């Protein structure tokens, strides 16, 4: 007879581990199941090929149905907080007003969320990237913004000490931070959860969940990729789904919840991102030091529905994004350290849909509408202005759209016909299943979601503890 | 009980990968062509992590490339890379092939797995000084490990 838990959390990312910490601290016996592996600073993959393969679903990337977007979906203990750039912004009034209008949930105001944002921020170290450490790409971004009359602002990142004086480059930490500076939930929330008795099982791919009058059961395949996998079932009083927009939708659909949750899988958003490059005569060394210093803070950009980010990536990723093949592609890659790079991140408005095909595999129907294309092109035009004003010799548009902020599919709301999760973060018509991660977003905020996911998870933890009588 | 077994590239698939790779990355005076930088067996490290459907498609593509003459492989790569000239929905299939080809070839090559100076040739010298970090924590390096290096 297997042990029965108070709560099972599926997914050990930003939401799952924040919830596990709070639920364990509240006295609940907590089991966390994560499909990916558990690494630490000494064991993170050391090459780009291994980082992509081992830390993301699909061995690196998944594609939407028409292959217009490469979906990057983390699969590792710590989730997105392991592989992201740890940008931590609160949502503004624009995002929260739209959330409230779409969901009918009163929590989505700056005042109502402020205490939860405050607690989320208190759980991690937050720093502004030091100006004096900025690399050539950041300098191009800042100066180009100024020359064009655009407004930018320094970034606030979840980092403790990147030790740039040692010559460290954050691009290396896109496959996990090797000096524990990045404030992933694997080093912030997980140790606290485990101290309070939470149990984490990695390499468990949950395949089915079921709710009974007196319990929930969770079935999964245990084992590392490529090895033998064994099916196992766990039971608990409650279940928290924290497997992200695609993971939560897939799991509920596969478990038959679609029949009474008409909105399940609908309303999927990704903040489609397009990296654009300027080729400069002088070395830019965009890979060196802090990867990002600045973000756009231009009200005009916000109104137009996009933002620009000061980003870059390792050689394999940049090679993926460079158009063409053969000698021409190679010539561009030979200029790798002369590339400036700015990304346009689109606030998407056309909802996508997550569904399952006949074999039970996830299909992501997500297209860019005319409005998103207009936003992408407006952002690309601003990037051209920036690069040209800074003397770029050549401009190169990235070959591929990227979906990195995966949101929706289990939208929060008051109306069960249009949402999946109620204002107390409980699945409609359920008493025992909850969700609070990015899957509950009712639309795309146009702002990096990590801090808000953490804040919502802290708020959801209160509801779950109350429901459990704690 | 379900059990997964990880396939490895067959000889034909390995030949296909190297042919495909050399079309995508032919090398120049400084950078080696794909087939001199990457051992085909290194693709095996990726295979367990791919979805079943993606792995099947990839292995089929590599098997086909292993049987095609090099000009035909080049034509296939060019066709996929030219998806913008093709109307939808056919373009979607080409994009899928294009991304799949690039994903495998570029991941393996530009990771510079065999330390052939590929990173140096493009000016990539990013590093994280873990030893300095550990010294700051008061952790001393294992002398035998240092000697091994």
Coordinates of C-alpha atoms in Angstrom, one line a residue:
Chain A
X1 CA 0.0 0.0 0.0
X2 CA 1.6 3.3 -1.0
X3 CA 1.7 6.3 1.2
X4 CA -1.1 8.7 1.1
X5 CA -0.3 12.4 0.9
X6 CA -2.2 15.5 1.8
X7 CA -1.4 17.0 -1.5
X8 CA 0.3 16.1 -4.7
X9 CA 1.9 18.8 -6.8
X10 CA 2.4 17.9 -10.5
X11 CA 5.3 20.0 -11.8
X12 CA 8.3 21.4 -10.0
X13 CA 8.7 24.7 -11.7
X14 CA 8.0 28.3 -10.5
X15 CA 4.5 27.6 -9.4
X16 CA 4.9 24.0 -8.1
X17 CA 7.8 24.6 -5.9
X18 CA 6.5 27.9 -4.5
X19 CA 3.3 26.1 -3.6
X20 CA 5.1 23.1 -2.2
X21 CA 7.1 25.4 0.1
X22 CA 4.0 27.1 1.4
X23 CA 1.9 24.0 1.7
X24 CA 4.6 22.1 3.5
X25 CA 5.2 25.0 5.8
X26 CA 1.4 25.0 6.5
X27 CA 1.7 21.4 7.7
X28 CA 0.6 19.5 4.6
X29 CA 2.4 16.3 3.7
X30 CA 3.3 17.1 0.1
X31 CA 4.5 15.0 -2.8
X32 CA 6.0 16.8 -5.8
X33 CA 6.2 14.9 -9.1
X34 CA 8.3 16.4 -11.9
X35 CA 8.8 15.0 -15.4
X36 CA 12.3 16.3 -15.8
X37 CA 15.5 15.5 -14.0
X38 CA 16.9 17.0 -10.9
X39 CA 20.2 18.8 -11.3
X40 CA 22.4 21.1 -9.3
X41 CA 25.1 23.6 -10.1
X42 CA 27.6 20.8 -10.5
X43 CA 25.5 18.6 -12.7
X44 CA 23.8 21.0 -15.2
X45 CA 24.5 20.1 -18.8
X46 CA 27.7 21.6 -20.0
X47 CA 27.0 21.9 -23.7
X48 CA 24.2 23.5 -25.7
X49 CA 23.1 20.3 -27.3
X50 CA 22.8 18.5 -24.0
X51 CA 21.2 21.5 -22.3
X52 CA 18.5 21.7 -25.0
X53 CA 18.0 17.9 -25.0
X54 CA 17.9 17.3 -21.3
X55 CA 16.1 20.4 -20.0
X56 CA 13.2 20.8 -22.5
X57 CA 10.3 18.8 -23.6
X58 CA 10.7 17.3 -27.1
X59 CA 14.5 17.2 -26.8
X60 CA 14.8 21.0 -27.2
X61 CA 11.8 22.4 -28.9
X62 CA 8.3 21.5 -29.9
X63 CA 6.4 23.1 -32.8
X64 CA 2.9 24.4 -33.1
X65 CA 0.7 22.7 -35.7
X66 CA 1.9 24.9 -38.7
X67 CA 5.5 25.0 -37.5
X68 CA 5.5 28.8 -37.3
X69 CA 6.5 28.8 -33.7
X70 CA 9.2 26.9 -31.8
X71 CA 7.8 26.2 -28.4
X72 CA 10.4 26.0 -25.6
X73 CA 8.9 24.2 -22.7
X74 CA 11.2 23.5 -19.7
X75 CA 11.3 20.0 -18.3
X76 CA 13.5 20.1 -15.2
X77 CA 13.2 20.5 -11.5
X78 CA 13.0 24.3 -11.2
X79 CA 11.2 24.6 -14.5
X80 CA 11.5 27.9 -16.3
X81 CA 13.4 29.4 -13.4
X82 CA 16.4 27.2 -14.4
X83 CA 16.6 28.2 -18.1
X84 CA 15.2 31.7 -18.1
X85 CA 16.9 35.0 -17.7
X86 CA 15.1 35.6 -14.4
X87 CA 13.5 38.9 -15.3
X88 CA 11.1 39.9 -12.5
X89 CA 8.5 42.5 -13.2
X90 CA 5.1 43.1 -11.6
X91 CA 2.2 43.4 -14.0
X92 CA 1.1 46.9 -14.8
X93 CA -2.5 48.3 -14.8
X94 CA -2.8 47.5 -18.5
X95 CA -2.2 43.8 -17.9
X96 CA -4.2 43.6 -14.7
X97 CA -7.2 45.5 -16.1
X98 CA -7.3 43.1 -19.0
X99 CA -7.0 40.0 -16.7
X100 CA -9.8 41.3 -14.6
X101 CA -12.1 42.1 -17.6
X102 CA -11.5 38.7 -19.1
X103 CA -11.9 36.7 -15.9
X104 CA -14.2 38.7 -13.6
X105 CA -11.7 38.0 -10.8
X106 CA -11.2 40.9 -8.4
X107 CA -7.7 39.8 -7.4
X108 CA -6.3 41.3 -10.5
X109 CA -5.6 44.8 -9.2
X110 CA -2.2 46.3 -8.2
X111 CA -3.5 46.7 -4.6
X112 CA -4.9 43.2 -4.2
X113 CA -1.8 41.6 -5.6
X114 CA 0.7 43.8 -3.9
X115 CA 1.1 41.6 -0.7
X116 CA 1.6 38.5 -2.8
X117 CA 4.1 40.2 -5.1
X118 CA 5.8 41.4 -1.9
X119 CA 6.1 37.9 -0.5
X120 CA 7.3 36.5 -3.9
X121 CA 10.0 39.2 -4.0
X122 CA 11.0 38.5 -0.4
X123 CA 11.7 34.9 -1.2
X124 CA 14.5 35.7 -3.7
X125 CA 17.4 38.0 -4.2
X126 CA 16.6 40.7 -6.7
X127 CA 19.2 42.9 -8.4
X128 CA 19.5 45.4 -11.2
X129 CA 22.2 44.3 -13.6
X130 CA 25.2 46.6 -12.9
X131 CA 25.6 49.2 -15.6
X132 CA 29.4 49.1 -15.5
X133 CA 29.3 45.4 -16.5
X134 CA 27.2 45.8 -19.6
X135 CA 28.4 44.3 -22.8
X136 CA 28.5 45.7 -26.3
X137 CA 25.0 44.5 -27.1
X138 CA 23.6 46.3 -24.1
X139 CA 25.5 49.5 -25.0
X140 CA 24.0 49.3 -28.6
X141 CA 20.5 48.8 -27.1
X142 CA 20.8 51.8 -24.7
X143 CA 22.4 54.2 -27.1
X144 CA 20.2 53.2 -30.0
X145 CA 17.1 53.8 -27.9
X146 CA 18.4 57.2 -26.9
X147 CA 19.2 58.2 -30.5
X148 CA 15.7 57.2 -31.6
X149 CA 13.9 58.8 -28.7
X150 CA 12.7 55.5 -27.3
X151 CA 12.6 54.9 -23.6
X152 CA 14.3 52.0 -21.9
X153 CA 14.9 50.9 -18.3
X154 CA 17.3 48.7 -16.4
X155 CA 16.3 45.1 -15.8
X156 CA 15.6 43.6 -12.4
X157 CA 16.7 40.0 -12.3
X158 CA 16.5 37.3 -9.7
X159 CA 20.2 36.8 -9.1
X160 CA 22.3 36.8 -6.0
X161 CA 25.9 37.4 -7.3
X162 CA 26.9 36.6 -10.8
X163 CA 30.6 37.4 -10.0
X164 CA 31.2 39.2 -13.2
X165 CA 34.6 40.2 -11.8
X166 CA 35.6 36.5 -12.4
X167 CA 34.8 36.9 -16.1
X168 CA 31.5 35.0 -15.9
X169 CA 29.0 35.1 -18.8
X170 CA 25.3 34.5 -18.1
X171 CA 24.8 32.9 -21.5
X172 CA 26.4 29.8 -20.0
X173 CA 23.7 29.7 -17.3
X174 CA 20.8 29.3 -19.8
X175 CA 21.2 25.6 -19.1
X176 CA 21.3 26.1 -15.3
X177 CA 23.3 28.5 -13.2
X178 CA 26.6 26.9 -12.2
X179 CA 27.3 29.3 -9.3
X180 CA 23.8 29.3 -7.8
X181 CA 23.3 33.0 -8.5
X182 CA 20.1 32.7 -10.5
X183 CA 17.3 32.5 -8.0
X184 CA 15.6 29.4 -9.4
X185 CA 13.0 27.7 -7.3
X186 CA 15.3 24.7 -7.2
X187 CA 17.6 26.6 -4.8
X188 CA 15.1 29.0 -3.2
X189 CA 11.8 27.2 -2.6
X190 CA 12.7 23.5 -2.9
X191 CA 15.2 23.3 0.1
X192 CA 12.6 25.0 2.3
X193 CA 9.9 22.6 1.1
X194 CA 12.1 19.6 1.8
X195 CA 13.0 20.9 5.2
X196 CA 9.3 20.9 6.0
X197 CA 8.9 17.3 4.8
X198 CA 7.9 17.7 1.1
X199 CA 9.0 14.8 -1.1
X200 CA 10.2 15.4 -4.6
X201 CA 10.3 12.7 -7.2
X202 CA 12.0 13.6 -10.5
X203 CA 11.7 11.8 -13.8
X204 CA 8.0 11.1 -13.3
X205 CA 5.8 11.8 -16.2
X206 CA 2.2 12.1 -15.0
X207 CA -0.2 10.6 -17.5
X208 CA -3.5 10.5 -15.7
X209 CA -5.4 12.1 -12.8
X210 CA -8.7 11.2 -11.3
X211 CA -10.9 12.8 -8.6
X212 CA -13.0 10.6 -6.3
X213 CA -15.3 11.8 -3.6
X214 CA -12.6 11.1 -0.9
X215 CA -9.3 11.5 -2.7
X216 CA -7.4 12.2 -5.9
X217 CA -5.2 9.6 -7.7
X218 CA -2.3 10.4 -9.9
X219 CA -0.7 7.9 -12.3
X220 CA 2.6 8.4 -13.9
X221 CA 5.6 6.7 -15.6
X222 CA 8.7 6.6 -13.5
X223 CA 12.1 6.5 -15.2
X224 CA 14.6 8.5 -17.1
X225 CA 14.4 9.1 -20.9
X226 CA 15.7 6.1 -22.8
X227 CA 15.4 3.7 -19.9
X228 CA 12.7 1.4 -18.7
X229 CA 9.7 3.2 -17.2
X230 CA 7.4 1.8 -14.7
X231 CA 3.8 2.9 -14.1
X232 CA 2.9 4.0 -10.5
X233 CA -0.1 5.6 -8.9
X234 CA -0.2 7.9 -5.9
X235 CA -3.2 9.1 -3.8
X236 CA -3.8 12.3 -1.9
X237 CA -6.5 14.5 -0.5
X238 CA -5.7 17.2 -3.0
X239 CA -4.0 17.8 -6.3
X240 CA -2.2 20.9 -7.5
X241 CA -1.6 21.1 -11.2
X242 CA 1.6 23.1 -11.9
X243 CA 2.8 21.6 -15.1
X244 CA 2.3 24.8 -17.1
X245 CA -0.1 25.7 -19.9
X246 CA 0.6 22.7 -22.1
X247 CA 1.2 20.2 -19.3
X248 CA -1.9 21.1 -17.3
X249 CA -4.2 21.2 -20.4
X250 CA -2.8 17.9 -21.6
X251 CA -3.2 16.2 -18.3
X252 CA -6.8 17.3 -17.8
X253 CA -7.8 16.5 -21.4
X254 CA -6.2 13.1 -21.2
X255 CA -8.0 12.5 -18.0
X256 CA -11.4 13.2 -19.5
X257 CA -12.1 16.6 -17.9
X258 CA -12.7 18.2 -21.3
X259 CA -16.3 16.8 -21.3
X260 CA -17.4 19.2 -18.5
X261 CA -14.8 22.0 -18.9
X262 CA -15.6 23.5 -22.3
X263 CA -12.8 26.1 -22.0
X264 CA -10.1 23.5 -21.3
X265 CA -7.2 23.9 -23.7
X266 CA -8.5 27.2 -25.1
X267 CA -7.0 30.6 -24.7
X268 CA -3.4 29.6 -25.2
X269 CA -0.8 32.4 -25.6
X270 CA 3.0 32.5 -26.0
X271 CA 4.3 36.1 -26.3
X272 CA 5.8 35.2 -29.7
X273 CA 9.4 36.4 -29.8
X274 CA 11.6 37.2 -32.8
X275 CA 15.3 37.8 -32.5
X276 CA 16.7 40.3 -35.0
X277 CA 20.4 41.0 -35.6
X278 CA 22.6 43.8 -36.6
X279 CA 26.1 43.0 -38.0
X280 CA 28.7 45.5 -36.8
X281 CA 32.2 46.2 -37.9
X282 CA 33.6 46.2 -34.4
X283 CA 33.2 43.2 -32.0
X284 CA 30.0 43.4 -30.0
X285 CA 30.6 40.3 -27.8
X286 CA 26.9 40.0 -27.0
X287 CA 27.6 36.7 -25.3
X288 CA 29.9 38.2 -22.7
X289 CA 29.1 39.2 -19.1
X290 CA 25.4 39.8 -18.2
X291 CA 23.3 38.7 -21.1
X292 CA 20.7 41.4 -20.6
X293 CA 20.8 44.9 -19.0
X294 CA 17.8 46.7 -20.3
X295 CA 14.2 46.4 -21.4
X296 CA 12.1 48.7 -23.4
X297 CA 10.0 51.0 -21.3
X298 CA 8.4 53.0 -24.0
X299 CA 4.7 53.8 -23.5
X300 CA 4.3 53.8 -27.3
X301 CA 5.6 50.3 -27.6
X302 CA 3.3 49.1 -24.8
X303 CA 0.3 50.8 -26.6
X304 CA 1.3 49.1 -29.8
X305 CA 1.5 45.7 -28.1
X306 CA 5.2 44.8 -28.2
X307 CA 8.3 45.2 -26.2
X308 CA 12.0 45.0 -27.1
X309 CA 14.5 43.0 -25.1
X310 CA 18.3 43.1 -25.0
X311 CA 19.0 39.4 -25.6
X312 CA 21.4 36.9 -27.1
X313 CA 22.1 33.2 -27.0
X314 CA 24.9 30.6 -27.5
X315 CA 26.2 29.6 -30.9
X316 CA 23.8 26.6 -31.5
X317 CA 20.8 28.7 -30.8
X318 CA 22.0 31.7 -32.9
X319 CA 22.8 29.3 -35.7
X320 CA 19.2 28.0 -35.6
X321 CA 17.9 31.5 -35.9
X322 CA 20.2 32.6 -38.8
X323 CA 18.4 32.2 -42.1
X324 CA 19.7 30.0 -44.9
X325 CA 22.3 27.2 -45.0
X326 CA 25.7 26.5 -46.4
X327 CA 28.4 29.0 -47.1
X328 CA 26.1 32.1 -46.6
X329 CA 25.0 30.8 -43.2
X330 CA 28.5 30.0 -42.2
X331 CA 29.6 33.5 -43.2
X332 CA 27.0 35.0 -40.8
X333 CA 28.1 32.7 -38.0
X334 CA 31.8 33.7 -38.6
X335 CA 30.5 37.2 -37.5
X336 CA 29.0 35.8 -34.3
X337 CA 30.9 38.1 -32.0
X338 CA 30.0 41.1 -34.2
X339 CA 26.3 40.5 -33.9
X340 CA 24.1 42.9 -32.0
X341 CA 20.7 41.3 -31.1
X342 CA 17.4 42.7 -30.0
X343 CA 14.2 40.7 -29.7
X344 CA 10.7 41.8 -30.3
X345 CA 8.3 40.2 -27.9
X346 CA 4.7 40.4 -29.1
X347 CA 1.7 40.6 -26.8
X348 CA -0.5 38.2 -28.7
X349 CA -4.2 38.6 -28.9
X350 CA -5.3 35.6 -31.0
X351 CA -5.9 32.7 -28.7
X352 CA -4.5 29.4 -29.5
X353 CA -5.8 26.0 -28.5
X354 CA -4.1 23.0 -26.9
X355 CA -5.7 19.7 -27.9
X356 CA -4.8 16.0 -28.1
X357 CA -4.7 14.0 -31.3
X358 CA -6.0 10.4 -31.7
X359 CA -2.8 9.0 -30.2
X360 CA -3.1 11.3 -27.2
X361 CA -0.2 13.5 -28.3
X362 CA -0.4 17.3 -27.8
X363 CA -1.3 19.4 -30.8
X364 CA -0.8 23.2 -30.4
X365 CA -3.1 25.2 -32.7
X366 CA -1.6 28.6 -32.5
X367 CA -1.5 31.1 -35.3
X368 CA -0.5 34.7 -35.6
X369 CA -3.4 36.9 -36.5
X370 CA -3.1 40.1 -38.5
X371 CA -2.8 42.1 -35.3
X372 CA 0.2 40.0 -34.0
X373 CA 1.9 40.3 -37.4
X374 CA 1.4 44.1 -37.3
X375 CA 2.9 44.2 -33.8
X376 CA 5.8 42.0 -34.8
X377 CA 6.6 44.2 -37.8
X378 CA 6.3 47.4 -35.7
X379 CA 8.8 46.0 -33.3
X380 CA 11.1 44.9 -36.1
X381 CA 10.9 48.4 -37.6
X382 CA 12.0 49.9 -34.2
X383 CA 14.9 47.4 -34.1
X384 CA 16.0 48.4 -37.6
X385 CA 16.0 52.1 -36.5
X386 CA 18.1 51.2 -33.5
X387 CA 20.7 49.1 -35.4
X388 CA 20.9 51.6 -38.3
X389 CA 21.4 54.5 -36.0
X390 CA 24.2 52.6 -34.3
X391 CA 26.0 51.9 -37.6
X392 CA 25.1 48.3 -38.3
X393 CA 26.5 47.2 -41.6
X394 CA 23.8 44.6 -42.3
X395 CA 20.5 43.6 -40.7
X396 CA 19.4 40.0 -40.4
X397 CA 15.9 38.9 -39.3
X398 CA 15.7 35.7 -37.3
X399 CA 14.4 32.7 -39.1
X400 CA 12.1 31.5 -36.4
X401 CA 9.4 32.6 -34.0
X402 CA 9.9 31.4 -30.4
X403 CA 7.2 30.7 -27.8
X404 CA 8.8 30.9 -24.4
X405 CA 6.1 32.3 -22.1
X406 CA 3.5 29.6 -22.3
X407 CA 0.2 30.8 -20.8
X408 CA -3.5 29.9 -20.7
X409 CA -5.4 26.7 -21.5
X410 CA -6.8 26.6 -17.9
X411 CA -7.9 30.2 -17.6
X412 CA -9.1 31.5 -14.2
X413 CA -12.6 33.0 -14.2
X414 CA -16.0 33.2 -12.6
X415 CA -17.8 31.7 -15.6
X416 CA -17.4 27.9 -16.0
X417 CA -18.3 28.2 -19.7
X418 CA -15.3 30.4 -20.4
X419 CA -12.8 29.4 -17.7
X420 CA -11.4 26.3 -16.1
X421 CA -10.2 27.5 -12.7
X422 CA -12.4 29.5 -10.2
X423 CA -11.2 32.6 -8.3
X424 CA -10.0 30.4 -5.5
X425 CA -7.7 28.5 -7.9
X426 CA -9.9 25.3 -7.8
X427 CA -10.9 23.6 -11.0
X428 CA -14.6 24.3 -11.7
X429 CA -16.9 21.4 -10.5
X430 CA -13.9 20.0 -8.6
X431 CA -13.3 20.1 -4.8
X432 CA -9.8 18.7 -4.8
X433 CA -7.9 19.9 -7.9
X434 CA -6.2 23.3 -8.1
X435 CA -4.0 25.2 -10.4
X436 CA -2.2 28.6 -10.1
X437 CA 0.6 28.6 -12.7
X438 CA 0.7 30.3 -16.1
X439 CA -2.0 28.0 -17.4
X440 CA -4.6 30.1 -15.5
X441 CA -3.7 33.4 -17.3
X442 CA -6.8 34.5 -19.1
X443 CA -4.8 36.4 -21.8
X444 CA -1.3 37.5 -22.6
X445 CA -0.1 40.3 -20.3
X446 CA 2.8 41.4 -22.5
X447 CA 5.1 41.3 -19.4
X448 CA 7.4 38.5 -18.3
X449 CA 5.3 36.2 -16.2
X450 CA 7.6 34.6 -13.7
X451 CA 7.0 37.0 -10.7
X452 CA 3.3 36.9 -11.2
X453 CA 3.2 33.1 -11.4
X454 CA 5.1 33.1 -8.0
X455 CA 2.7 35.7 -6.6
X456 CA -0.4 33.8 -7.7
X457 CA 0.9 30.6 -6.4
X458 CA 1.4 32.1 -3.0
X459 CA -2.1 33.4 -3.1
X460 CA -3.4 30.0 -4.2
X461 CA -1.5 28.4 -1.3
X462 CA -3.6 30.3 1.1
X463 CA -6.8 29.1 -0.5
X464 CA -5.6 25.5 -0.5
X465 CA -4.5 25.6 3.1
X466 CA -7.8 27.1 4.1
X467 CA -9.7 24.4 2.1
X468 CA -7.6 21.8 3.9
X469 CA -8.6 23.2 7.2
X470 CA -5.1 24.6 8.0
Chain B
X1 CA 4.6 -2.3 -18.3
X2 CA 5.7 0.2 -20.9
X3 CA 9.4 0.1 -21.6
X4 CA 11.4 2.5 -23.7
X5 CA 14.5 1.5 -25.6
X6 CA 16.7 4.1 -27.1
X7 CA 17.5 3.5 -30.8
X8 CA 20.9 4.5 -32.1
X9 CA 21.6 5.6 -35.6
X10 CA 22.0 2.8 -38.1
X11 CA 24.9 3.1 -40.5
X12 CA 22.6 4.4 -43.2
X13 CA 21.2 7.0 -40.9
X14 CA 24.6 8.0 -39.8
X15 CA 25.7 8.5 -43.4
X16 CA 22.6 10.5 -43.9
X17 CA 23.4 12.8 -41.0
X18 CA 26.9 13.5 -42.2
X19 CA 25.6 14.2 -45.8
X20 CA 22.9 16.5 -44.4
X21 CA 25.4 18.2 -42.1
X22 CA 27.9 18.9 -44.8
X23 CA 25.3 20.6 -46.9
X24 CA 24.2 22.8 -44.0
X25 CA 27.7 23.4 -42.8
X26 CA 30.2 22.8 -45.6
X27 CA 33.1 24.4 -43.7
X28 CA 35.5 27.1 -44.9
X29 CA 39.1 27.9 -44.6
X30 CA 38.9 28.0 -40.8
X31 CA 35.8 26.1 -39.8
X32 CA 35.7 22.3 -40.5
X33 CA 32.8 20.8 -42.4
X34 CA 30.2 19.1 -40.3
X35 CA 31.4 15.6 -41.0
X36 CA 34.9 16.4 -39.7
X37 CA 33.6 18.1 -36.6
X38 CA 30.9 15.7 -35.5
X39 CA 30.9 11.9 -35.2
X40 CA 27.5 10.7 -36.3
X41 CA 27.3 8.6 -33.1
X42 CA 27.1 11.9 -31.1
X43 CA 23.5 12.2 -32.3
X44 CA 22.7 9.3 -30.1
X45 CA 22.9 11.6 -27.1
X46 CA 19.9 13.5 -28.3
X47 CA 17.6 10.6 -29.4
X48 CA 16.3 9.5 -26.0
X49 CA 14.9 13.0 -25.3
X50 CA 13.0 13.4 -28.6
X51 CA 9.3 12.7 -28.7
X52 CA 8.5 9.3 -30.3
X53 CA 7.0 11.1 -33.3
X54 CA 9.9 13.5 -33.8
X55 CA 12.4 10.7 -33.4
X56 CA 10.7 8.6 -36.0
X57 CA 10.5 11.5 -38.4
X58 CA 14.2 12.3 -37.9
X59 CA 15.4 8.8 -38.3
X60 CA 13.3 8.5 -41.5
X61 CA 14.8 11.7 -42.9
X62 CA 18.3 10.6 -42.1
X63 CA 17.7 7.2 -43.6
X64 CA 16.5 8.8 -46.8
X65 CA 19.5 11.2 -46.9
X66 CA 21.8 8.2 -46.4
X67 CA 20.5 6.7 -49.6
X68 CA 20.3 9.8 -51.7
X69 CA 23.2 11.2 -53.7
X70 CA 24.7 14.4 -52.3
X71 CA 23.1 16.7 -54.9
X72 CA 19.7 15.3 -54.0
X73 CA 20.4 15.9 -50.3
X74 CA 21.3 19.5 -51.2
X75 CA 18.1 19.9 -53.2
X76 CA 16.1 18.6 -50.2
X77 CA 17.8 21.1 -47.8
X78 CA 17.3 23.9 -50.3
X79 CA 13.6 23.0 -50.7
X80 CA 13.0 23.0 -47.0
X81 CA 14.9 26.3 -46.5
X82 CA 12.9 27.9 -49.2
X83 CA 9.6 27.4 -47.4
X84 CA 8.8 31.1 -47.8
X85 CA 8.3 30.6 -51.5
X86 CA 5.8 27.9 -51.0
X87 CA 2.1 28.5 -50.2
X88 CA 0.5 27.2 -47.0
X89 CA -0.2 24.6 -45.9
X90 CA 2.6 22.9 -47.9
X91 CA 5.0 25.5 -46.4
X92 CA 4.3 24.2 -42.9
X93 CA 5.7 20.8 -43.8
X94 CA 8.8 22.4 -45.3
X95 CA 9.2 24.5 -42.2
X96 CA 9.0 21.5 -40.0
X97 CA 11.7 19.7 -42.1
X98 CA 13.8 22.9 -42.1
X99 CA 13.6 23.3 -38.3
X100 CA 14.3 19.6 -37.8
X101 CA 17.4 19.6 -40.0
X102 CA 18.7 22.8 -38.4
X103 CA 18.0 21.6 -34.9
X104 CA 20.0 18.5 -35.2
X105 CA 22.9 19.8 -37.3
X106 CA 23.5 23.1 -35.6
X107 CA 23.1 21.7 -32.1
X108 CA 25.7 19.1 -32.6
X109 CA 28.2 21.2 -34.6
X110 CA 28.1 24.5 -32.7
X111 CA 28.3 22.8 -29.3
X112 CA 31.9 22.1 -30.4
X113 CA 31.7 18.8 -28.6
X114 CA 35.2 17.7 -29.7
X115 CA 36.8 21.1 -29.0
X116 CA 38.0 21.6 -32.5
X117 CA 38.3 25.4 -32.1
X118 CA 34.8 26.1 -33.5
X119 CA 34.0 28.4 -30.6
X120 CA 37.3 30.2 -30.8
X121 CA 36.8 30.7 -34.6
X122 CA 33.6 32.7 -34.0
X123 CA 34.9 34.5 -30.9
X124 CA 32.7 32.6 -28.4
X125 CA 34.6 32.5 -25.1
X126 CA 31.9 32.5 -22.5
X127 CA 32.7 30.8 -19.3
X128 CA 31.7 30.6 -15.7
X129 CA 34.6 30.4 -13.2
X130 CA 33.2 27.7 -10.9
X131 CA 36.6 27.3 -9.2
X132 CA 36.6 30.9 -8.1
X133 CA 33.1 30.6 -6.8
X134 CA 33.9 27.4 -4.9
X135 CA 37.0 29.2 -3.4
X136 CA 34.7 31.9 -2.2
X137 CA 32.6 29.3 -0.4
X138 CA 35.7 27.9 1.2
X139 CA 35.5 24.7 -0.9
X140 CA 39.0 23.6 -2.0
X141 CA 39.5 21.7 -5.2
X142 CA 40.3 18.0 -5.1
X143 CA 44.1 18.0 -6.0
X144 CA 43.8 14.6 -7.8
X145 CA 41.1 16.1 -10.1
X146 CA 43.3 19.1 -10.9
X147 CA 46.2 16.8 -11.7
X148 CA 44.0 14.8 -14.0
X149 CA 43.1 17.9 -15.9

